[in-house]
Coordinates of C-alpha atoms and ligand atoms in Angstrom, one line a residue:
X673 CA -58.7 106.6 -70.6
X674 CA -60.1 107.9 -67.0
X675 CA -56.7 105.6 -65.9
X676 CA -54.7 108.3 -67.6
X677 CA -56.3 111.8 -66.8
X678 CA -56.3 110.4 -62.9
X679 CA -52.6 110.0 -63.6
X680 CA -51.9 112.9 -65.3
X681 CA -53.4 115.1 -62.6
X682 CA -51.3 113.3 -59.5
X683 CA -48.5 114.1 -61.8
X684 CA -49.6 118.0 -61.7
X685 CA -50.1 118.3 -58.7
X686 CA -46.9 116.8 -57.4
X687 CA -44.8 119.4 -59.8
X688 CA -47.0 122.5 -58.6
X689 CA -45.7 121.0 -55.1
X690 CA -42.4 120.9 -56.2
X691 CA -42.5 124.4 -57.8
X692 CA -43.7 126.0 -55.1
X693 CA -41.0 124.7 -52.4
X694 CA -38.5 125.7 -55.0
X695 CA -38.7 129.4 -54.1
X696 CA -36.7 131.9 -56.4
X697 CA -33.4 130.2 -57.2
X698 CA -31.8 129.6 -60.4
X699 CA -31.4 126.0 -59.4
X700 CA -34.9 125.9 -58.4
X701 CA -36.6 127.4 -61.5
X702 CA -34.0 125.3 -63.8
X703 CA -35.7 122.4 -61.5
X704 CA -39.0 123.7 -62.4
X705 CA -38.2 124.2 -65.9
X706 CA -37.0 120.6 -66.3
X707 CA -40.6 119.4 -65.0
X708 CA -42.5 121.6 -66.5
X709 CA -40.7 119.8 -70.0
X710 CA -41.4 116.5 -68.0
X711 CA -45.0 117.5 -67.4
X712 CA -45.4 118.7 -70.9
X713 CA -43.8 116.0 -72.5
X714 CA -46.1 113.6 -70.7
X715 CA -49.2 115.2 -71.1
X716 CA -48.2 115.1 -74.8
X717 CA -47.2 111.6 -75.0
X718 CA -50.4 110.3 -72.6
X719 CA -52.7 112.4 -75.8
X720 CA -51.2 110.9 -79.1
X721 CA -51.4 107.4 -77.4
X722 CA -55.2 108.2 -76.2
X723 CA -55.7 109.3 -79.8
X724 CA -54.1 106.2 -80.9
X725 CA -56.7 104.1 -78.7
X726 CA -59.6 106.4 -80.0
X727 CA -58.5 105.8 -83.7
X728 CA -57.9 101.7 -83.2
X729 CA -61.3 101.5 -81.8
X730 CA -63.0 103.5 -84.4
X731 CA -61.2 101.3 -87.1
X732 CA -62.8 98.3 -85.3
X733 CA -66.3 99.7 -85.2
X734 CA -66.1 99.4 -89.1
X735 CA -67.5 95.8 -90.7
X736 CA -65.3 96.0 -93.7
X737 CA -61.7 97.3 -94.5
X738 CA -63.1 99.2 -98.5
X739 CA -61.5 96.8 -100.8
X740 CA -63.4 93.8 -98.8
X741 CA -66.9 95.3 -99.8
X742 CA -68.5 93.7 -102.3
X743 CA -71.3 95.8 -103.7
X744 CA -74.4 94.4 -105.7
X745 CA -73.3 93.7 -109.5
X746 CA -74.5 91.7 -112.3
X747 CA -71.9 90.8 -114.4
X748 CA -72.2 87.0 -115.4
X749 CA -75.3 86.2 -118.2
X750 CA -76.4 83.4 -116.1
X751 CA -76.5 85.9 -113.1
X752 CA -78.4 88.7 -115.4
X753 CA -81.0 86.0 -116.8
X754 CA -82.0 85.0 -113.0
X755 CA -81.9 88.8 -112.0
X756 CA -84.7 89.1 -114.5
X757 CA -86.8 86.3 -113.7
X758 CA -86.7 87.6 -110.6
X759 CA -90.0 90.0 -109.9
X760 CA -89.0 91.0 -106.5
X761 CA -85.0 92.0 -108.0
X762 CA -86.5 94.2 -110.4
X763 CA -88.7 96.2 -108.2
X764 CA -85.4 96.3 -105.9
X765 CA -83.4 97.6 -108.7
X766 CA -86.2 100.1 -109.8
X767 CA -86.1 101.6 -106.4
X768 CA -82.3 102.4 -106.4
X769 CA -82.6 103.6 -109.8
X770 CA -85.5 105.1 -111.0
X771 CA -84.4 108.4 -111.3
X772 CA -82.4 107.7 -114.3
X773 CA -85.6 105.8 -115.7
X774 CA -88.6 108.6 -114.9
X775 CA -86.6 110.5 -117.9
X776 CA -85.2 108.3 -120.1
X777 CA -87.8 105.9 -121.6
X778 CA -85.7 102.8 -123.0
X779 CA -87.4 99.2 -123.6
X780 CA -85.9 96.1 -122.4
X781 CA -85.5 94.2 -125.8
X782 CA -88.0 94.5 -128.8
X783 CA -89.6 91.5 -128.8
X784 CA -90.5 92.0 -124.9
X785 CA -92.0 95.6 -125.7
X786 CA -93.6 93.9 -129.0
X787 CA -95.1 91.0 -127.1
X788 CA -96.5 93.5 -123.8
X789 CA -98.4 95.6 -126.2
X790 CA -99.9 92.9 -127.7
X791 CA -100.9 92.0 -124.3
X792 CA -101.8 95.0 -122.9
X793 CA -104.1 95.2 -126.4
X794 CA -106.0 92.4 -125.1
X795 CA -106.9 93.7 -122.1
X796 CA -107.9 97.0 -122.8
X797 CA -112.2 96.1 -122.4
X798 CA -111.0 95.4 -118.7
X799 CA -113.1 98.5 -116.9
X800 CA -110.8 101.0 -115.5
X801 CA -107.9 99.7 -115.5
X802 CA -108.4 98.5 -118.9
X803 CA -108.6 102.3 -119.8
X804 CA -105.4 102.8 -118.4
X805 CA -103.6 99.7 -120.4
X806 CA -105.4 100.6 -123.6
X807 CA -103.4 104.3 -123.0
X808 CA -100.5 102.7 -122.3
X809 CA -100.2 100.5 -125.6
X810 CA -100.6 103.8 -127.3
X811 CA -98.3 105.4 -126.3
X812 CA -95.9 102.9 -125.3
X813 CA -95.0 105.5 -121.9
X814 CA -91.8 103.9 -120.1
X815 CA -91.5 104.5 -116.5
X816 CA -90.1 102.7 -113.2
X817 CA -91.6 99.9 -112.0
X818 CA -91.2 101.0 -108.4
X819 CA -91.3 104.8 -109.6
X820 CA -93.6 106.9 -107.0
X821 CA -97.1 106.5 -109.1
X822 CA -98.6 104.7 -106.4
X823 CA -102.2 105.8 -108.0
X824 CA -101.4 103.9 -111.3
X825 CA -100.3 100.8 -109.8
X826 CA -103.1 100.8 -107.6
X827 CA -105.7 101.5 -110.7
X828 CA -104.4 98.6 -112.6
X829 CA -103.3 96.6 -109.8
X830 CA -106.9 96.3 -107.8
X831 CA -108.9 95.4 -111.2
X832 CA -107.1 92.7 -113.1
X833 CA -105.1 90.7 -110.4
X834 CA -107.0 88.5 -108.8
X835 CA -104.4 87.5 -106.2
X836 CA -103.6 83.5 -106.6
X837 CA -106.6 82.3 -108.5
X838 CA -104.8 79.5 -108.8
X839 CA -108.6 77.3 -108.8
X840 CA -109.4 75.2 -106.1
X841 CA -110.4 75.1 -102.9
X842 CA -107.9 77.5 -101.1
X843 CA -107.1 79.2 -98.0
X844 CA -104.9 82.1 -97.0
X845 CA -103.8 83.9 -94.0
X846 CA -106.6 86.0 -92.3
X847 CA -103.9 88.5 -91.2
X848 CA -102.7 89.6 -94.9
X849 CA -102.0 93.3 -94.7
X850 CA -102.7 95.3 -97.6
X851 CA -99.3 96.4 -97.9
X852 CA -98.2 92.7 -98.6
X853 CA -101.1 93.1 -101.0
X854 CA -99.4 95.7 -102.6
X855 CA -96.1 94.1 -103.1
X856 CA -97.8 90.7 -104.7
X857 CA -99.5 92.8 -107.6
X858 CA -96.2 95.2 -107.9
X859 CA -94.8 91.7 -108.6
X860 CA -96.7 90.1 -111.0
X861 CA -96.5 93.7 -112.9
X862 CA -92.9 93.3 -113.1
X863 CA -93.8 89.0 -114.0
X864 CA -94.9 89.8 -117.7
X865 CA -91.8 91.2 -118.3
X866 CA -90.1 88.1 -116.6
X867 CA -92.5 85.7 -118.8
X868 CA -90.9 86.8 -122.1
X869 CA -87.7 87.2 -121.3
X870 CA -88.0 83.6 -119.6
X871 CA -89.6 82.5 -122.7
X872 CA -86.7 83.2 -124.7
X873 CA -84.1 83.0 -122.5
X874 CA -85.2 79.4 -121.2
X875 CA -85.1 78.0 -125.0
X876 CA -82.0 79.5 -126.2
X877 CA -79.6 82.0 -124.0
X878 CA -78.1 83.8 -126.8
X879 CA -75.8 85.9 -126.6
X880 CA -77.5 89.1 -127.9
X881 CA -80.5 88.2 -125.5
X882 CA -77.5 88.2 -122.7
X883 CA -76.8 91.7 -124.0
X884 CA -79.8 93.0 -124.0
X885 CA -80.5 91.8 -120.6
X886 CA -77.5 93.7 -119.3
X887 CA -79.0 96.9 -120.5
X888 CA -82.3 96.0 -119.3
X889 CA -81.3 96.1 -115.8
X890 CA -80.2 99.9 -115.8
X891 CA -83.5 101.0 -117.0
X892 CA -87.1 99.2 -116.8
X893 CA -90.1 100.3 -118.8
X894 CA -93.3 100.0 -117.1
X895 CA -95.3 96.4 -118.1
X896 CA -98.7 96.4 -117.5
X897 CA -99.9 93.0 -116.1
X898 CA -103.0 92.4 -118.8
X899 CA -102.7 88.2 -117.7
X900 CA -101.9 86.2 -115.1
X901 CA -99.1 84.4 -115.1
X902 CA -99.6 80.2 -115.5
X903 CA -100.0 78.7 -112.1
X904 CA -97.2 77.1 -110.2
X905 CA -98.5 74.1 -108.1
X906 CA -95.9 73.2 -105.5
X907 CA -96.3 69.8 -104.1
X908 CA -94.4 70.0 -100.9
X909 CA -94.5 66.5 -98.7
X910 CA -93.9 67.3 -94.9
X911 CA -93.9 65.2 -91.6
X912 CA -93.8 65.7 -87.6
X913 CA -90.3 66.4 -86.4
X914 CA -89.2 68.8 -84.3
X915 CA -87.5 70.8 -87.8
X916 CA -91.0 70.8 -89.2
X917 CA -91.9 73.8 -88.6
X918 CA -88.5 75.5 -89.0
X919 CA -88.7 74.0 -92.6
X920 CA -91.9 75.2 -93.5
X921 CA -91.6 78.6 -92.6
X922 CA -88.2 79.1 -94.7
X923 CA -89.8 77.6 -97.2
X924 CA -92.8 79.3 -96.9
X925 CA -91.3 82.7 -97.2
X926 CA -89.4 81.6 -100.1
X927 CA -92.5 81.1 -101.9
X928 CA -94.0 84.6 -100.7
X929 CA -92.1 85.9 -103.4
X930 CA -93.9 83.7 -106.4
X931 CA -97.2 85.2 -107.5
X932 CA -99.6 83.0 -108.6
X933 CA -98.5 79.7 -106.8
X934 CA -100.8 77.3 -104.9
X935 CA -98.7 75.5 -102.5
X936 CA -99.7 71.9 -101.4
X937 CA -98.9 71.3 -98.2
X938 CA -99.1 67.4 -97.8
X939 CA -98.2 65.6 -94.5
X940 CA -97.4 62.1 -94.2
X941 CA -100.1 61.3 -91.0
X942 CA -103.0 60.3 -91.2
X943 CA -104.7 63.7 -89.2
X944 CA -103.7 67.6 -89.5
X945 CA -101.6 69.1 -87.5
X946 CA -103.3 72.7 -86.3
X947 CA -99.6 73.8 -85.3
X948 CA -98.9 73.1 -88.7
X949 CA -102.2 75.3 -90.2
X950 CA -101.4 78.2 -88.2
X951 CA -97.7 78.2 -89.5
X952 CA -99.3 78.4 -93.1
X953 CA -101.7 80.4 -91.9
X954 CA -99.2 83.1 -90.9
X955 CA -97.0 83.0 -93.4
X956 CA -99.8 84.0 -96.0
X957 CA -99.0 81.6 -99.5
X958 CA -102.1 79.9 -100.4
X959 CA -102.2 76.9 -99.7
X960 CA -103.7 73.6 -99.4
X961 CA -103.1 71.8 -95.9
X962 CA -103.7 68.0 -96.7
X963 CA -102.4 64.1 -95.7
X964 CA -101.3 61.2 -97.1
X965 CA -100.2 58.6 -94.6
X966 CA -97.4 56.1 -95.4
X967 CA -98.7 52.5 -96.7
X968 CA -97.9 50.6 -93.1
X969 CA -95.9 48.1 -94.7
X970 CA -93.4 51.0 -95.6
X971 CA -93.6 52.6 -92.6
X972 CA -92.2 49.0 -90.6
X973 CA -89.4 47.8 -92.6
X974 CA -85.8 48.2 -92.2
X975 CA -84.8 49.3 -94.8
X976 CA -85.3 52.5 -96.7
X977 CA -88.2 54.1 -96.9
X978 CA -90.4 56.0 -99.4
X979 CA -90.3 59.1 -98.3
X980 CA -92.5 61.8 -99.4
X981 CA -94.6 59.4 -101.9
X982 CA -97.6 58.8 -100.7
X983 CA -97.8 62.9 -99.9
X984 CA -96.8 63.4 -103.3
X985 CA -99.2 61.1 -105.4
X986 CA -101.5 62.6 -103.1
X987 CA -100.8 65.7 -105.0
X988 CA -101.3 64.7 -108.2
X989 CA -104.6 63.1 -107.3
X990 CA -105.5 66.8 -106.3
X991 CA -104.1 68.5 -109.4
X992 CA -106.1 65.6 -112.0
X993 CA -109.2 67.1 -110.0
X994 CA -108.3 70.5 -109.6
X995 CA -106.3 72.1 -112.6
X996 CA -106.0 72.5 -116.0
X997 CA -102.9 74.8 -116.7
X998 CA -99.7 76.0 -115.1
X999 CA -97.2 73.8 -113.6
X1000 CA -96.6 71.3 -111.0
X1001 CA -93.2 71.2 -108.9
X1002 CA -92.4 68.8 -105.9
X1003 CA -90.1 70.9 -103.5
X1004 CA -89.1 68.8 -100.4
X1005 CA -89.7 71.4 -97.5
X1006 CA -86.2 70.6 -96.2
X1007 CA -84.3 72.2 -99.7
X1008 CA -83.3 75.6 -101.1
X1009 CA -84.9 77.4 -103.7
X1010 CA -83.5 80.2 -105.7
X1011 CA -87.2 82.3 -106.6
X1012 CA -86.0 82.9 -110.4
X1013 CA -86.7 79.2 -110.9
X1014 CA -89.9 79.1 -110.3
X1015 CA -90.5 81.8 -112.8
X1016 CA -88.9 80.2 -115.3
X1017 CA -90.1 76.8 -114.8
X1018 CA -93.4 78.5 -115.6
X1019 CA -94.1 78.1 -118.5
X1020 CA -92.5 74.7 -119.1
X1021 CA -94.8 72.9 -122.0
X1022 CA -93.7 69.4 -121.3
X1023 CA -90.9 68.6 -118.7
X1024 CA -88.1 70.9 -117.4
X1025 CA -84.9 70.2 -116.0
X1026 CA -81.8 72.3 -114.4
X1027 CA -79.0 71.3 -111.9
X1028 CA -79.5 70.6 -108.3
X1029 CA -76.4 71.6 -105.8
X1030 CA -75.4 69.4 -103.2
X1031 CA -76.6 65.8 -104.6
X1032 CA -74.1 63.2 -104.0
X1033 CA -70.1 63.4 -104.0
X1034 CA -70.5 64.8 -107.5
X1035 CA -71.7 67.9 -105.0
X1036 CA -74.3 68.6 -108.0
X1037 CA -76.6 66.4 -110.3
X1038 CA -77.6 67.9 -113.6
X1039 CA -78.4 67.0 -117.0
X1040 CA -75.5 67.0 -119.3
X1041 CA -75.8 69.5 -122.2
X1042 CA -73.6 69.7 -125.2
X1043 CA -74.4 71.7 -128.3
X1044 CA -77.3 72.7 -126.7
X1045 CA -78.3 69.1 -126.4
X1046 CA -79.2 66.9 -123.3
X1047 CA -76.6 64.2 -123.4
X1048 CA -77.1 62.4 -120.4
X1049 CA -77.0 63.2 -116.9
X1050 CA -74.6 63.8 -114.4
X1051 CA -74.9 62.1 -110.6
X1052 CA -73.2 60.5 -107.8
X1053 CA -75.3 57.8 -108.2
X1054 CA -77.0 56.7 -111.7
X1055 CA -78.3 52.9 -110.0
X1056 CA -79.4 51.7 -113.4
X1057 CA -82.0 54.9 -113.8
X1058 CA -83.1 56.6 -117.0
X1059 CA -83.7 59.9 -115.0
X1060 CA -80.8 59.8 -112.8
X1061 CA -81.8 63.5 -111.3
X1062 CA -83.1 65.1 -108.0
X1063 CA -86.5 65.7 -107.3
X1064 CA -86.0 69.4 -107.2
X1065 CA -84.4 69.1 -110.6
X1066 CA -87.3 69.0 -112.5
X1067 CA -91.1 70.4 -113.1
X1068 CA -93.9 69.2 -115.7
X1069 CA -96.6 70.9 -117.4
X1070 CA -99.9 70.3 -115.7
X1071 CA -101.8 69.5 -119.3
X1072 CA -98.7 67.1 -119.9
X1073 CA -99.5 65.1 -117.0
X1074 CA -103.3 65.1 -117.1
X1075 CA -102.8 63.7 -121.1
X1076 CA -101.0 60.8 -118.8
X1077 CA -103.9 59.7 -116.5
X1078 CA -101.4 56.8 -114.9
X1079 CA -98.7 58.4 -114.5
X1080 CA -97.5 58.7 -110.7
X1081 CA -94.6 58.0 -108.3
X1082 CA -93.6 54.6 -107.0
X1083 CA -92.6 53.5 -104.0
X1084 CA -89.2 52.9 -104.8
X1085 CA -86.7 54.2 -102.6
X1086 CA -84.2 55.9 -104.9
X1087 CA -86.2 55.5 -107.4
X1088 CA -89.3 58.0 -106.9
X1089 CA -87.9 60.7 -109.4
X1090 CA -86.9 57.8 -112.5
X1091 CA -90.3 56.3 -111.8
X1092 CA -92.1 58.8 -112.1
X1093 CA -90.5 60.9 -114.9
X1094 CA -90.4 57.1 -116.7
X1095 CA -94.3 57.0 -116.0
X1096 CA -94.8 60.2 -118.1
X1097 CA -94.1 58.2 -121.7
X1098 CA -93.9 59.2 -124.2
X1099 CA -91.3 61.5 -123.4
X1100 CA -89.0 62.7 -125.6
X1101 CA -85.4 64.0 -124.9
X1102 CA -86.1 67.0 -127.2
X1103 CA -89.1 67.6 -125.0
X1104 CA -87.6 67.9 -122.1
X1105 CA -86.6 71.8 -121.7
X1106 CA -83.6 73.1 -120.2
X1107 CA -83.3 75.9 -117.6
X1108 CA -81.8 77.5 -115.3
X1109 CA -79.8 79.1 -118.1
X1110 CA -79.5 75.8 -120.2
X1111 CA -77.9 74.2 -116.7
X1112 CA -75.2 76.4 -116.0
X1113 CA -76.6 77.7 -113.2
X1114 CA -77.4 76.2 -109.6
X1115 CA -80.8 77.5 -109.0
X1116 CA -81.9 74.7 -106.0
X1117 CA -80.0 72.8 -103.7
X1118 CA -80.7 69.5 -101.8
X1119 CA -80.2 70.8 -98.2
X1120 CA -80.3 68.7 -95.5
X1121 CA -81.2 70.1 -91.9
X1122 CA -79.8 68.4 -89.2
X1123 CA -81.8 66.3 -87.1
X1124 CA -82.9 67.8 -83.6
X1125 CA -83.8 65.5 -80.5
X1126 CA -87.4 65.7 -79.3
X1127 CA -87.4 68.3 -76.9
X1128 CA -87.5 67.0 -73.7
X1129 CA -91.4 67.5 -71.3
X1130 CA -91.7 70.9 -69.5
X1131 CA -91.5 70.7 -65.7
X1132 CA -95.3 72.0 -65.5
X1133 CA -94.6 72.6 -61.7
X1134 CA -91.5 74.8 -61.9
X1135 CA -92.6 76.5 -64.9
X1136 CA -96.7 77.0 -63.7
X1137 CA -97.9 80.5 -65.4
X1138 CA -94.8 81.8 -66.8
X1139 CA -94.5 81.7 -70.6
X1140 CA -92.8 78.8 -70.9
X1141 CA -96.1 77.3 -70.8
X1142 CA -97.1 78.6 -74.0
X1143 CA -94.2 77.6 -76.1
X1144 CA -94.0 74.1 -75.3
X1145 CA -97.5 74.5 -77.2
X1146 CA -95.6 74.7 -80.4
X1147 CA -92.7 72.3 -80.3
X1148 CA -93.6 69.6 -82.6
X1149 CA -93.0 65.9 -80.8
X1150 CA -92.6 62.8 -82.5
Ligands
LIG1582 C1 -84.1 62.6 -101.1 C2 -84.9 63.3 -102.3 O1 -84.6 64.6 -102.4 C3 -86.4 63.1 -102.0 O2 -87.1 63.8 -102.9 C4 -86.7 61.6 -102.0 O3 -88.0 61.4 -101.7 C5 -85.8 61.0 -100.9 O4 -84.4 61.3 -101.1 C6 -85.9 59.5 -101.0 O5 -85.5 59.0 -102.0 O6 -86.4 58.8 -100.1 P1 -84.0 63.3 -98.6 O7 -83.4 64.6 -98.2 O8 -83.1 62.1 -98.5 O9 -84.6 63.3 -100.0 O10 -85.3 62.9 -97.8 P2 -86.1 63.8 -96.8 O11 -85.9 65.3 -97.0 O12 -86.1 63.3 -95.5 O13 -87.6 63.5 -97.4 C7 -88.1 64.0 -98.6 C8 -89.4 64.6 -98.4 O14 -90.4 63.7 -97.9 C9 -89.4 65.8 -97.5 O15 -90.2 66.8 -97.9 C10 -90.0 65.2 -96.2 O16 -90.7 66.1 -95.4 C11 -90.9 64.1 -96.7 N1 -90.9 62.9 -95.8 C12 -89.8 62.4 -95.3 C13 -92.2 62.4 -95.5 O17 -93.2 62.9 -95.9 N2 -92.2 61.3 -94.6 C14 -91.1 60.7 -94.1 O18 -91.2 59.7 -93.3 C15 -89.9 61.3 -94.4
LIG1583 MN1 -84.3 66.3 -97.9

């Protein structure tokens, strides 16, 4: 652009000159005529193309051409059903709608609004905020979850959630911020709505329940939390690599968004790792940091190993000593986890089960339902097993397992999720339930992070009181 103007002013200046030797003559002026037209017609032609310039590089300022947008819908039921279970989606949808719902008091389904006041009921002797429930089941008042009555939630929210009193010994971060605080009871407001529609919706994802959900979305009635949701216990087995960290911080956060969860953080070494407690520490889940070494005859063969056993039979042990209720999950810290599953698996009485995306060249493993049925089970790689499925593809009931005092997981390469399922007879296939809306949805994933060299030693000569110094702290080395 500053090319052109430079130009366009030589070019001035040279017709001014020309003008002006030109005296008065017809000639001359005709001269001066035709480049004043030149000058003109150049000035005008340098504009439109600056213009042109100006326009192509406002167009490629934008991120999307309009019709590449896509803007956030729910359309498909399986899509609604995991935008309810979803505490953290609702409070998002409240927030970009609750205008519409601060007027118009509309319930969710009947049997949700039937089942909250019987809940809320309950809990009207709890103190003040009890007051405030027992109000609220008389007059069944219907407002935004995330509508701006910060004093209400607040009443409610300090006196009945006890954030994760998941038993146990446990530890959370020192640096929680009451505003994350906030967001956890906000959450488990919005989870006693998610706990009935997961209750019907995980047995049998009717149609009319699909309708209803697609309704529900638009406006929210206000659920006070009167319970708890059951525990989750998420049995995660970890060991040193230079991913580990990465790992455990994505999955970390991922679990920020449960409420009521007790992760179990269990390494395969035989000390902890303090780099390893101050990543849990800062990402603020409770947790429980423990290990669970390889047997050493595992650890030298060959051939493949049993990874992650030892870590999680370590688990188990914990839970036999540790809990009575709520449900156990093993979640590899290396996979992906879609948050509506954990609320659904819940409140799982015996086992669950739901499809796990990239297992094997089928690209998915997943029970095979038909009728509503479980048929059988679909898998890359079946090896003779009775449970051919993932280990994020299923959960179990915590009183279910403790009614089975031997069952744990063998070290069996390829066999950990069979043998252990198999060591939970009796177990029906009518017991085992279905999510994930009856396995037609992908809800987890077995992702697999590729492998990073040890990073190599800092030259602690070159690189003497700079920074540098500091982060080589926190690489984990083999
Ligand atoms: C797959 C399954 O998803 C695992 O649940 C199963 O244990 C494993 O195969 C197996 O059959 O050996 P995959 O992705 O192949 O998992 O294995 P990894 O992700 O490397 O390990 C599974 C879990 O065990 C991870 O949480 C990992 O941190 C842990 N692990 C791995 C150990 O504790 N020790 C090890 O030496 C290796
Ligand atoms: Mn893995």
């Amino acid at each position: 652009m500053k090319f052109n103007y430079i130009g366009l002013g030589t070019h001035s200046g040279i017709v001014n000159g020309g003008s002006g030797s030109g005296g008065s003559s017809t000639i001359g002026s005709k001269m001066s005529l035709g480049k004043s037209i030149k000058m003109y017609l150049t000035i005008f032609i340098a504009t439109t193309c600056i213009y042109m310039v100006l326009y192509q590089y406002h167009i490629s300022r934008e991120p999307f051409a309009a019709g590449e947008v896509v803007k956030h819908q729910e359309k498909s039921s399986s899509y609604i059903a995991s935008y309810l279970w979803s505490p953290i989606s609702l409070l998002l949808a409240n927030s970009s709608s609750n205008n519409n719902n601060n007027s118009t008091p509309t319930t969710t389904t009947t049997s949700t609004t039937a089942t909250t006041i019987r809940t809320t009921t309950t809990a009207a002797t709890v103190g003040s905020a009890g007051e405030k429930v027992g109000a609220s089941s008389t007059s069944l008042q219907t407002v935004s979850l995330a509508a701006p009555k910060p004093t209400l939630h607040t009443s409610y929210g300090t006196a009945l959630l006890r954030s994760g009193s998941v038993g146990g010994h446990r530890k959370t971060a020192t640096t929680k911020q009451s505003i994350t605080r906030t967001a956890t009871k906000l959450t488990t407001t919005a989870t006693t709505m998610a706990k009935t529609s997961a209750k019907q919706s995980a047995q049998t994802a009717t149609p009319a329940t699909t309708a209803l959900s697609e309704h529900a979305h638009k406006t929210r009635p206000t659920f006070v939390a009167a319970s708890e949701p059951p525990p989750l216990y998420i049995i995660t087995p970890t060991y040193r690599r230079p991913e580990q960290l990465a790992e455990l911080t994505r999955l970390g956060y991922t679990l920020k968004h449960v409420v009521n969860l007790l992760w179990l953080v269990i390494e395969d070494a035989n000390h902890t790792n303090p780099l390893v407690a101050h990543t849990l520490d800062r990402i603020g889940v409770p947790y429980e940091y423990m290990v669970a070494p390889m047997p050493e005859k595992y650890k030298q063969t060959k051939r493949a190993k049993p990874r992650g056993v030892s870590n999680r039979n370590r688990g188990l042990e914990y839970l036999r000593h540790h809990a009575n209720e709520g449900v156990l999950y093993f979640a590899d810290d290396d996979n992906t986890y879609d948050i509506s599953i954990f609320e659904q698996m819940r409140y799982i009485s015996k086992v669950g089960m739901w499809p796990v995306g990239l297992v094997t060249k089928t690209g998915v493993s997943s029970p095979i339902i038909q009728e509503g049925k479980l048929v059988g089970y679909y898998d890359g790689w079946i090896g003779g097993r009775k449970y051919p499925v993932d280990m994020a593809g299923f959960a179990v009931s915590v009183k279910f397992l403790k009614e089975r005092p031997n069952a744990q997981m063998p070290f069996k390469p390829g066999y950990e999720e069979d043998g252990f399922l198999r060591s939970l007879a009796p177990l029906d296939n009518t017991d085992i339930e279905l999510l994930a809306d009856e396995c037609r949805d992908i809800l987890t994933w077995h992702t697999q992070t590729k492998k990073n060299a040890p990073a190599q030693a800092l030259n602690r000569t070159r690189y003497k009181n700079t920074n540098l110094e500091h982060i080589d702290k926190l690489l984990v080395r083999p």
